[in-house]
mmCIF file of C-alpha atoms and ligand atoms in Angstrom:
data_model
loop_
_atom_site.group_PDB
_atom_site.id
_atom_site.type_symbol
_atom_site.label_atom_id
_atom_site.label_comp_id
_atom_site.label_asym_id
_atom_site.label_seq_id
_atom_site.Cartn_x
_atom_site.Cartn_y
_atom_site.Cartn_z
ATOM 1 C CA UNK A 54 0.000 0.000 0.000
ATOM 2 C CA UNK A 55 1.268 3.467 -0.888
ATOM 3 C CA UNK A 56 1.279 5.623 2.248
ATOM 4 C CA UNK A 57 -0.568 8.944 2.068
ATOM 5 C CA UNK A 58 -0.233 10.186 5.646
ATOM 6 C CA UNK A 59 2.597 12.330 6.919
ATOM 7 C CA UNK A 60 3.055 12.113 10.709
ATOM 8 C CA UNK A 61 3.549 15.497 12.358
ATOM 9 C CA UNK A 62 6.835 14.649 14.058
ATOM 10 C CA UNK A 63 7.427 16.243 17.461
ATOM 11 C CA UNK A 64 10.294 16.087 19.972
ATOM 12 C CA UNK A 65 9.614 13.221 22.405
ATOM 13 C CA UNK A 66 9.688 15.600 25.382
ATOM 14 C CA UNK A 67 6.972 17.803 23.814
ATOM 15 C CA UNK A 68 4.635 14.929 22.897
ATOM 16 C CA UNK A 69 4.447 12.610 25.926
ATOM 17 C CA UNK A 70 1.128 11.032 24.917
ATOM 18 C CA UNK A 71 2.118 10.440 21.282
ATOM 19 C CA UNK A 72 3.327 7.306 19.517
ATOM 20 C CA UNK A 73 7.030 6.772 18.873
ATOM 21 C CA UNK A 74 7.693 7.504 15.187
ATOM 22 C CA UNK A 75 8.951 4.204 13.736
ATOM 23 C CA UNK A 76 10.018 3.142 17.220
ATOM 24 C CA UNK A 77 12.122 6.274 17.781
ATOM 25 C CA UNK A 78 13.251 7.085 21.319
ATOM 26 C CA UNK A 79 13.486 10.757 20.322
ATOM 27 C CA UNK A 80 10.592 11.570 17.981
ATOM 28 C CA UNK A 81 6.842 11.073 18.514
ATOM 29 C CA UNK A 82 3.590 11.887 16.750
ATOM 30 C CA UNK A 83 0.000 12.332 17.849
ATOM 31 C CA UNK A 84 -1.357 13.722 14.545
ATOM 32 C CA UNK A 85 -0.787 13.059 10.860
ATOM 33 C CA UNK A 86 -1.538 15.119 7.755
ATOM 34 C CA UNK A 87 -3.015 13.597 4.626
ATOM 35 C CA UNK A 88 -0.949 14.149 1.488
ATOM 36 C CA UNK A 89 -1.460 16.407 -0.457
ATOM 37 C CA UNK A 90 -4.429 18.307 1.083
ATOM 38 C CA UNK A 91 -2.873 18.340 4.596
ATOM 39 C CA UNK A 92 -6.182 17.375 6.286
ATOM 40 C CA UNK A 93 -5.451 16.370 9.885
ATOM 41 C CA UNK A 94 -5.916 12.801 11.185
ATOM 42 C CA UNK A 95 -5.468 11.798 14.844
ATOM 43 C CA UNK A 96 -3.048 8.934 15.533
ATOM 44 C CA UNK A 97 -5.775 7.423 17.735
ATOM 45 C CA UNK A 98 -7.997 7.007 14.644
ATOM 46 C CA UNK A 99 -5.507 4.914 12.632
ATOM 47 C CA UNK A 100 -6.313 1.276 11.828
ATOM 48 C CA UNK A 101 -4.078 -1.191 13.715
ATOM 49 C CA UNK A 102 -2.080 -1.989 10.532
ATOM 50 C CA UNK A 103 -1.475 1.660 9.615
ATOM 51 C CA UNK A 104 -0.588 2.464 13.190
ATOM 52 C CA UNK A 105 1.951 -0.395 13.234
ATOM 53 C CA UNK A 106 3.480 0.713 9.918
ATOM 54 C CA UNK A 107 4.183 4.219 11.273
ATOM 55 C CA UNK A 108 4.944 3.438 14.913
ATOM 56 C CA UNK A 109 6.407 -0.065 15.304
ATOM 57 C CA UNK A 110 10.078 -0.351 16.242
ATOM 58 C CA UNK A 111 12.329 -1.235 13.329
ATOM 59 C CA UNK A 112 14.590 -4.288 13.693
ATOM 60 C CA UNK A 113 18.299 -3.611 14.263
ATOM 61 C CA UNK A 114 20.508 -3.028 11.215
ATOM 62 C CA UNK A 115 23.866 -4.889 11.237
ATOM 63 C CA UNK A 116 23.530 -5.123 15.031
ATOM 64 C CA UNK A 117 22.726 -1.390 15.449
ATOM 65 C CA UNK A 118 19.475 -0.483 17.167
ATOM 66 C CA UNK A 119 17.427 1.966 15.092
ATOM 67 C CA UNK A 120 15.593 3.811 17.869
ATOM 68 C CA UNK A 121 17.848 6.824 17.184
ATOM 69 C CA UNK A 122 19.622 8.131 14.073
ATOM 70 C CA UNK A 123 22.742 6.295 12.910
ATOM 71 C CA UNK A 124 25.503 7.876 10.855
ATOM 72 C CA UNK A 125 26.691 6.237 7.652
ATOM 73 C CA UNK A 126 30.077 7.710 6.726
ATOM 74 C CA UNK A 127 30.870 8.026 3.014
ATOM 75 C CA UNK A 128 34.167 6.551 1.816
ATOM 76 C CA UNK A 129 34.375 6.917 -1.948
ATOM 77 C CA UNK A 130 37.314 5.057 -3.479
ATOM 78 C CA UNK A 131 36.715 6.711 -6.834
ATOM 79 C CA UNK A 132 38.813 9.187 -8.795
ATOM 80 C CA UNK A 133 35.752 11.304 -9.668
ATOM 81 C CA UNK A 134 33.075 11.464 -6.933
ATOM 82 C CA UNK A 135 31.537 14.919 -6.835
ATOM 83 C CA UNK A 136 32.806 15.828 -3.378
ATOM 84 C CA UNK A 137 35.538 13.459 -2.217
ATOM 85 C CA UNK A 138 36.790 11.877 -5.478
ATOM 86 C CA UNK A 139 40.504 11.057 -5.504
ATOM 87 C CA UNK A 140 40.975 11.708 -1.802
ATOM 88 C CA UNK A 141 41.541 8.055 -0.865
ATOM 89 C CA UNK A 142 44.193 6.845 -3.322
ATOM 90 C CA UNK A 143 45.181 3.652 -1.440
ATOM 91 C CA UNK A 144 43.867 1.264 1.256
ATOM 92 C CA UNK A 145 46.001 2.913 3.973
ATOM 93 C CA UNK A 146 44.243 6.229 3.313
ATOM 94 C CA UNK A 147 40.866 4.460 3.546
ATOM 95 C CA UNK A 148 41.801 2.998 6.934
ATOM 96 C CA UNK A 149 43.012 6.361 8.232
ATOM 97 C CA UNK A 150 39.829 8.122 7.054
ATOM 98 C CA UNK A 151 37.601 5.391 8.532
ATOM 99 C CA UNK A 152 39.355 5.691 11.911
ATOM 100 C CA UNK A 153 39.020 9.461 11.888
ATOM 101 C CA UNK A 154 35.344 9.252 10.902
ATOM 102 C CA UNK A 155 34.124 6.957 13.691
ATOM 103 C CA UNK A 156 30.872 6.367 11.795
ATOM 104 C CA UNK A 157 28.226 3.804 12.791
ATOM 105 C CA UNK A 158 28.341 2.308 9.285
ATOM 106 C CA UNK A 159 30.923 2.846 6.517
ATOM 107 C CA UNK A 160 29.626 3.127 2.943
ATOM 108 C CA UNK A 161 32.319 2.206 0.402
ATOM 109 C CA UNK A 162 31.688 3.212 -3.200
ATOM 110 C CA UNK A 163 33.801 2.477 -6.278
ATOM 111 C CA UNK A 164 31.572 4.114 -8.902
ATOM 112 C CA UNK A 165 30.478 7.732 -8.907
ATOM 113 C CA UNK A 166 26.759 8.192 -9.539
ATOM 114 C CA UNK A 167 26.975 11.992 -9.717
ATOM 115 C CA UNK A 168 24.938 13.581 -12.516
ATOM 116 C CA UNK A 169 26.597 12.879 -15.866
ATOM 117 C CA UNK A 170 28.824 10.033 -14.581
ATOM 118 C CA UNK A 171 29.626 7.118 -16.905
ATOM 119 C CA UNK A 172 29.333 3.483 -15.670
ATOM 120 C CA UNK A 173 32.555 1.837 -14.422
ATOM 121 C CA UNK A 174 33.455 -1.723 -15.625
ATOM 122 C CA UNK A 175 32.938 -4.457 -12.992
ATOM 123 C CA UNK A 176 36.639 -5.363 -12.802
ATOM 124 C CA UNK A 177 37.632 -1.739 -12.131
ATOM 125 C CA UNK A 178 34.966 -1.298 -9.463
ATOM 126 C CA UNK A 179 36.002 -4.565 -7.743
ATOM 127 C CA UNK A 180 39.648 -3.457 -7.872
ATOM 128 C CA UNK A 181 38.659 -0.249 -6.053
ATOM 129 C CA UNK A 182 36.363 -1.553 -3.317
ATOM 130 C CA UNK A 183 37.746 -4.989 -2.413
ATOM 131 C CA UNK A 184 41.256 -3.880 -1.303
ATOM 132 C CA UNK A 185 39.659 -1.053 0.712
ATOM 133 C CA UNK A 186 37.287 -3.430 2.530
ATOM 134 C CA UNK A 187 40.053 -5.993 3.151
ATOM 135 C CA UNK A 188 42.319 -3.267 4.546
ATOM 136 C CA UNK A 189 39.582 -2.097 6.941
ATOM 137 C CA UNK A 190 39.033 -5.619 8.234
ATOM 138 C CA UNK A 191 42.799 -6.382 8.403
ATOM 139 C CA UNK A 192 43.223 -3.183 10.446
ATOM 140 C CA UNK A 193 40.736 -4.555 12.972
ATOM 141 C CA UNK A 194 37.983 -2.055 12.151
ATOM 142 C CA UNK A 195 34.774 -3.875 13.069
ATOM 143 C CA UNK A 196 32.311 -1.137 11.972
ATOM 144 C CA UNK A 197 29.577 -2.516 9.685
ATOM 145 C CA UNK A 198 30.481 -1.916 6.034
ATOM 146 C CA UNK A 199 28.007 -1.196 3.266
ATOM 147 C CA UNK A 200 29.040 -1.461 -0.380
ATOM 148 C CA UNK A 201 27.562 1.236 -2.604
ATOM 149 C CA UNK A 202 27.133 -0.534 -5.941
ATOM 150 C CA UNK A 203 24.529 -1.283 -8.611
ATOM 151 C CA UNK A 204 26.259 -4.499 -9.706
ATOM 152 C CA UNK A 205 25.763 -7.970 -8.214
ATOM 153 C CA UNK A 206 29.305 -9.127 -9.057
ATOM 154 C CA UNK A 207 30.785 -6.151 -7.233
ATOM 155 C CA UNK A 208 28.440 -6.683 -4.275
ATOM 156 C CA UNK A 209 29.373 -10.380 -4.085
ATOM 157 C CA UNK A 210 33.115 -9.608 -4.116
ATOM 158 C CA UNK A 211 32.634 -6.908 -1.456
ATOM 159 C CA UNK A 212 30.598 -9.230 0.791
ATOM 160 C CA UNK A 213 33.292 -11.924 0.392
ATOM 161 C CA UNK A 214 35.897 -9.337 1.442
ATOM 162 C CA UNK A 215 34.009 -8.461 4.628
ATOM 163 C CA UNK A 216 31.168 -6.059 3.776
ATOM 164 C CA UNK A 217 27.898 -6.520 5.690
ATOM 165 C CA UNK A 218 25.241 -4.878 3.510
ATOM 166 C CA UNK A 219 24.515 -3.532 0.038
ATOM 167 C CA UNK A 220 23.502 0.009 -0.917
ATOM 168 C CA UNK A 221 22.032 -0.055 -4.429
ATOM 169 C CA UNK A 222 21.042 3.353 -5.827
ATOM 170 C CA UNK A 223 19.122 1.575 -8.609
ATOM 171 C CA UNK A 224 17.090 -0.522 -6.124
ATOM 172 C CA UNK A 225 17.862 -3.697 -8.067
ATOM 173 C CA UNK A 226 16.855 -2.288 -11.459
ATOM 174 C CA UNK A 227 20.363 -1.903 -12.935
ATOM 175 C CA UNK A 228 21.369 -5.554 -12.469
ATOM 176 C CA UNK A 229 18.668 -8.267 -12.314
ATOM 177 C CA UNK A 230 21.080 -10.481 -10.345
ATOM 178 C CA UNK A 231 21.280 -7.991 -7.437
ATOM 179 C CA UNK A 232 18.131 -8.821 -5.443
ATOM 180 C CA UNK A 233 18.597 -12.619 -5.752
ATOM 181 C CA UNK A 234 22.202 -12.166 -4.543
ATOM 182 C CA UNK A 235 21.128 -10.107 -1.535
ATOM 183 C CA UNK A 236 18.459 -12.713 -0.725
ATOM 184 C CA UNK A 237 20.922 -15.614 -1.033
ATOM 185 C CA UNK A 238 23.473 -13.886 1.210
ATOM 186 C CA UNK A 239 20.844 -12.836 3.754
ATOM 187 C CA UNK A 240 22.321 -9.322 4.056
ATOM 188 C CA UNK A 241 20.475 -5.995 4.396
ATOM 189 C CA UNK A 242 19.972 -3.854 1.308
ATOM 190 C CA UNK A 243 19.169 -0.174 0.841
ATOM 191 C CA UNK A 244 16.763 0.428 -2.064
ATOM 192 C CA UNK A 245 16.880 3.994 -3.369
ATOM 193 C CA UNK A 246 14.575 5.911 -5.682
ATOM 194 C CA UNK A 247 16.253 7.248 -8.819
ATOM 195 C CA UNK A 248 14.764 8.624 -12.026
ATOM 196 C CA UNK A 249 16.781 7.581 -15.090
ATOM 197 C CA UNK A 250 20.478 6.812 -14.847
ATOM 198 C CA UNK A 251 23.268 9.126 -13.691
ATOM 199 C CA UNK A 252 24.119 10.154 -17.272
ATOM 200 C CA UNK A 253 20.713 11.682 -17.920
ATOM 201 C CA UNK A 254 18.873 11.940 -14.592
ATOM 202 C CA UNK A 255 19.220 15.695 -14.166
ATOM 203 C CA UNK A 256 17.928 16.491 -17.690
ATOM 204 C CA UNK A 257 14.726 18.305 -16.722
ATOM 205 C CA UNK A 258 13.179 15.781 -14.257
ATOM 206 C CA UNK A 259 9.364 16.121 -13.977
ATOM 207 C CA UNK A 260 6.778 14.493 -11.721
ATOM 208 C CA UNK A 261 3.025 14.902 -11.274
ATOM 209 C CA UNK A 262 3.422 14.500 -7.507
ATOM 210 C CA UNK A 263 6.988 13.689 -6.549
ATOM 211 C CA UNK A 264 6.113 12.619 -2.978
ATOM 212 C CA UNK A 265 3.555 10.015 -4.092
ATOM 213 C CA UNK A 266 5.534 8.813 -7.107
ATOM 214 C CA UNK A 267 8.619 8.186 -4.987
ATOM 215 C CA UNK A 268 6.479 6.359 -2.381
ATOM 216 C CA UNK A 269 4.928 4.179 -5.103
ATOM 217 C CA UNK A 270 8.330 3.349 -6.568
ATOM 218 C CA UNK A 271 9.808 2.450 -3.175
ATOM 219 C CA UNK A 272 6.787 0.282 -2.432
ATOM 220 C CA UNK A 273 7.239 -1.523 -5.793
ATOM 221 C CA UNK A 274 10.950 -2.030 -5.242
ATOM 222 C CA UNK A 275 10.399 -3.350 -1.711
ATOM 223 C CA UNK A 276 7.835 -5.797 -3.175
ATOM 224 C CA UNK A 277 10.370 -6.868 -5.816
ATOM 225 C CA UNK A 278 12.974 -7.490 -3.114
ATOM 226 C CA UNK A 279 10.493 -9.512 -1.050
ATOM 227 C CA UNK A 280 9.524 -11.526 -4.145
ATOM 228 C CA UNK A 281 13.234 -12.272 -4.709
ATOM 229 C CA UNK A 282 13.413 -13.680 -1.175
ATOM 230 C CA UNK A 283 14.868 -10.720 0.742
ATOM 231 C CA UNK A 284 13.572 -10.698 4.342
ATOM 232 C CA UNK A 285 11.412 -7.643 5.179
ATOM 233 C CA UNK A 286 13.635 -6.776 8.143
ATOM 234 C CA UNK A 287 16.639 -6.592 5.780
ATOM 235 C CA UNK A 288 15.258 -3.720 3.648
ATOM 236 C CA UNK A 289 15.955 0.026 4.023
ATOM 237 C CA UNK A 290 14.316 2.624 1.788
ATOM 238 C CA UNK A 291 15.710 5.927 0.508
ATOM 239 C CA UNK A 292 13.924 8.697 -1.448
ATOM 240 C CA UNK A 293 17.139 9.370 -3.406
ATOM 241 C CA UNK A 294 17.867 13.048 -2.854
ATOM 242 C CA UNK A 295 19.409 14.526 -6.022
ATOM 243 C CA UNK A 296 18.778 11.499 -8.246
ATOM 244 C CA UNK A 297 16.533 12.901 -10.980
ATOM 245 C CA UNK A 298 15.194 15.747 -8.829
ATOM 246 C CA UNK A 299 15.181 19.522 -8.975
ATOM 247 C CA UNK A 300 15.855 21.690 -5.926
ATOM 248 C CA UNK A 301 12.070 21.897 -5.362
ATOM 249 C CA UNK A 302 11.649 18.106 -5.639
ATOM 250 C CA UNK A 303 14.389 17.587 -3.036
ATOM 251 C CA UNK A 304 12.699 20.054 -0.685
ATOM 252 C CA UNK A 305 9.285 18.423 -1.094
ATOM 253 C CA UNK A 306 10.728 14.971 -0.376
ATOM 254 C CA UNK A 307 12.601 16.150 2.712
ATOM 255 C CA UNK A 308 9.532 17.989 4.058
ATOM 256 C CA UNK A 309 7.454 14.843 3.543
ATOM 257 C CA UNK A 310 10.150 12.456 4.856
ATOM 258 C CA UNK A 311 7.973 11.133 7.708
ATOM 259 C CA UNK A 312 5.370 9.895 5.179
ATOM 260 C CA UNK A 313 7.813 7.199 4.049
ATOM 261 C CA UNK A 314 7.667 5.544 7.491
ATOM 262 C CA UNK A 315 4.237 4.372 6.327
ATOM 263 C CA UNK A 316 6.074 1.827 4.165
ATOM 264 C CA UNK A 317 6.971 0.104 7.442
ATOM 265 C CA UNK A 318 10.724 -0.082 6.856
ATOM 266 C CA UNK A 319 13.705 1.929 8.109
ATOM 267 C CA UNK A 320 14.671 5.004 6.079
ATOM 268 C CA UNK A 321 18.002 6.342 4.837
ATOM 269 C CA UNK A 322 18.607 9.882 3.584
ATOM 270 C CA UNK A 323 21.730 10.939 1.700
ATOM 271 C CA UNK A 324 21.718 14.677 1.103
ATOM 272 C CA UNK A 325 25.296 15.420 2.155
ATOM 273 C CA UNK A 326 26.997 18.197 0.171
ATOM 274 C CA UNK A 327 24.579 17.802 -2.744
ATOM 275 C CA UNK A 328 23.929 20.568 -5.262
ATOM 276 C CA UNK A 329 20.653 21.820 -3.813
ATOM 277 C CA UNK A 330 22.516 22.603 -0.574
ATOM 278 C CA UNK A 331 24.977 24.681 -2.559
ATOM 279 C CA UNK A 332 22.160 26.348 -4.518
ATOM 280 C CA UNK A 333 20.137 27.301 -1.420
ATOM 281 C CA UNK A 334 23.083 27.869 0.894
ATOM 282 C CA UNK A 335 25.254 29.875 -1.474
ATOM 283 C CA UNK A 336 28.118 27.358 -1.482
ATOM 284 C CA UNK A 337 29.476 26.762 -4.971
ATOM 285 C CA UNK A 338 32.170 24.222 -3.931
ATOM 286 C CA UNK A 339 30.958 20.856 -2.527
ATOM 287 C CA UNK A 340 33.550 21.108 0.260
ATOM 288 C CA UNK A 341 31.875 24.289 1.532
ATOM 289 C CA UNK A 342 28.485 22.614 2.054
ATOM 290 C CA UNK A 343 29.037 21.031 5.497
ATOM 291 C CA UNK A 344 26.860 23.452 7.505
ATOM 292 C CA UNK A 345 23.895 23.086 5.135
ATOM 293 C CA UNK A 346 24.407 19.310 5.107
ATOM 294 C CA UNK A 347 24.254 19.204 8.908
ATOM 295 C CA UNK A 348 21.043 21.262 8.805
ATOM 296 C CA UNK A 349 19.461 18.744 6.437
ATOM 297 C CA UNK A 350 20.668 15.805 8.578
ATOM 298 C CA UNK A 351 18.991 17.382 11.632
ATOM 299 C CA UNK A 352 15.794 17.941 9.645
ATOM 300 C CA UNK A 353 15.770 14.246 8.644
ATOM 301 C CA UNK A 354 16.581 13.076 12.183
ATOM 302 C CA UNK A 355 13.707 15.185 13.528
ATOM 303 C CA UNK A 356 11.416 13.234 11.179
ATOM 304 C CA UNK A 357 12.646 9.896 12.492
ATOM 305 C CA UNK A 358 14.956 8.980 9.590
ATOM 306 C CA UNK A 359 17.123 6.187 10.950
ATOM 307 C CA UNK A 360 20.258 6.343 8.767
ATOM 308 C CA UNK A 361 21.971 9.561 7.665
ATOM 309 C CA UNK A 362 24.547 9.121 4.885
ATOM 310 C CA UNK A 363 27.107 11.906 5.302
ATOM 311 C CA UNK A 364 30.640 13.024 4.450
ATOM 312 C CA UNK A 365 31.100 15.077 7.649
ATOM 313 C CA UNK A 366 30.618 12.463 10.368
ATOM 314 C CA UNK A 367 32.069 14.286 13.391
ATOM 315 C CA UNK A 368 30.146 17.496 12.658
ATOM 316 C CA UNK A 369 26.901 15.588 12.142
ATOM 317 C CA UNK A 370 27.430 13.575 15.329
ATOM 318 C CA UNK A 371 28.005 16.720 17.400
ATOM 319 C CA UNK A 372 24.873 18.355 15.986
ATOM 320 C CA UNK A 373 22.794 15.217 16.639
ATOM 321 C CA UNK A 374 24.066 14.981 20.227
ATOM 322 C CA UNK A 375 22.865 18.527 20.934
ATOM 323 C CA UNK A 376 19.560 17.969 19.133
ATOM 324 C CA UNK A 377 18.965 14.743 21.099
ATOM 325 C CA UNK A 378 19.833 16.420 24.404
ATOM 326 C CA UNK A 379 17.425 19.288 23.688
ATOM 327 C CA UNK A 380 14.536 17.571 21.902
ATOM 328 C CA UNK A 381 14.808 13.976 23.011
ATOM 329 C CA UNK A 382 14.982 14.695 26.719
ATOM 330 C CA UNK A 383 18.594 13.652 27.080
ATOM 331 C CA UNK A 384 18.733 10.394 25.127
ATOM 332 C CA UNK A 385 21.999 11.078 23.254
ATOM 333 C CA UNK A 386 22.477 9.205 19.968
HETATM 334 N N1 HH2 B 18 24.003 9.397 -2.954
HETATM 335 C C1 HH2 B 18 25.158 9.157 -3.605
HETATM 336 C C2 HH2 B 18 25.687 7.863 -3.650
HETATM 337 N N2 HH2 B 18 25.069 6.843 -3.038
HETATM 338 N N3 HH2 B 18 23.271 6.016 -1.732
HETATM 339 C C3 HH2 B 18 22.110 6.221 -1.092
HETATM 340 N N4 HH2 B 18 21.483 5.198 -0.500
HETATM 341 N N5 HH2 B 18 21.545 7.472 -1.028
HETATM 342 C C4 HH2 B 18 22.119 8.555 -1.613
HETATM 343 O O1 HH2 B 18 21.531 9.666 -1.543
HETATM 344 C C5 HH2 B 18 23.354 8.364 -2.325
HETATM 345 C C6 HH2 B 18 23.905 7.055 -2.360
HETATM 346 C C7 HH2 B 18 25.873 10.271 -4.291
HETATM 347 O O2 HH2 B 18 26.770 10.881 -3.417
HETATM 348 P P1 HH2 B 18 28.348 10.568 -3.295
HETATM 349 O O3 HH2 B 18 28.618 9.136 -2.988
HETATM 350 O O4 HH2 B 18 28.884 11.519 -2.302
HETATM 351 O O5 HH2 B 18 28.956 10.953 -4.692
HETATM 352 P P2 HH2 B 18 29.321 10.124 -6.015
HETATM 353 O O6 HH2 B 18 28.093 9.418 -6.489
HETATM 354 O O7 HH2 B 18 29.799 11.183 -6.961
HETATM 355 O O8 HH2 B 18 30.395 9.133 -5.658
#
């Protein structure tokens, strides 16, 4: 079912009688607004199934409880990623960056999916991600590792090298072998909404209603994963900020983020340093977009998003600690 209700997320301390939003210890809701007319619905009037979809605790991800936001640190081992391309030339640099980051999950990517990027051959992508993952494990870093890839062969090699989950920006549409692989390995997978492929996705993207169309697509892709044998508790969903979206589309999706809890699965948002932050925040260079990225991470956390994919881990963690202390009545993430 495609969700059409957006919980009005409130700090836990301000909403003592409300329901936890997707099991959050920090965010609650007592009211929802119907999309798109914003008519108000009381949480008490929800059917038991709808109530469970929005309020039930989400199962842990790679051993991490999801009752508070978790930080996924971006480690791109690419020459050309839009923000950090070429910064990690060898496995030793990856290990040093991972140690400095102290993220809850590390997301290793060997193919840039920035607008206009060309696909990378499997062998090249494997040669980028596998040594990085091996080096992290050989260095004794036990942090869960996600591999950011659209290709089943790359995912398989990364899982063999020590990765714990797959982050597929095509949600299994790029490579038909991806969802069966994830099911066979029994690992979690993040399914992201994208419109078109990176080469063309920013060529005048249009939607009738971006919020509903993204919800419908995520619902379809979750169904496809379930049909392939992926366990429901192993699926995360992501509206795909910047993937075939204008600045306005990104804003509408972020404002409506809590609606996606109605799909009943944990959510991931990756807005870090993306173009719309530069456009709205007056920061031309990606490296100057940390403050705006932290603002967006806080916005997502305040709507119960469980996983925040960011470049600036320490800055995001500090901001979340203060937000949790103020809004969540002291339950620090
Ligand atoms: N964004 C990027 C890459 N992977 N995965 C998920 N689940 N969600 C995202 O929003 C997302 C993602 C693009 O950002 P980045 O990795 O920083 O750049 P590049 O694609 O140029 O390597």
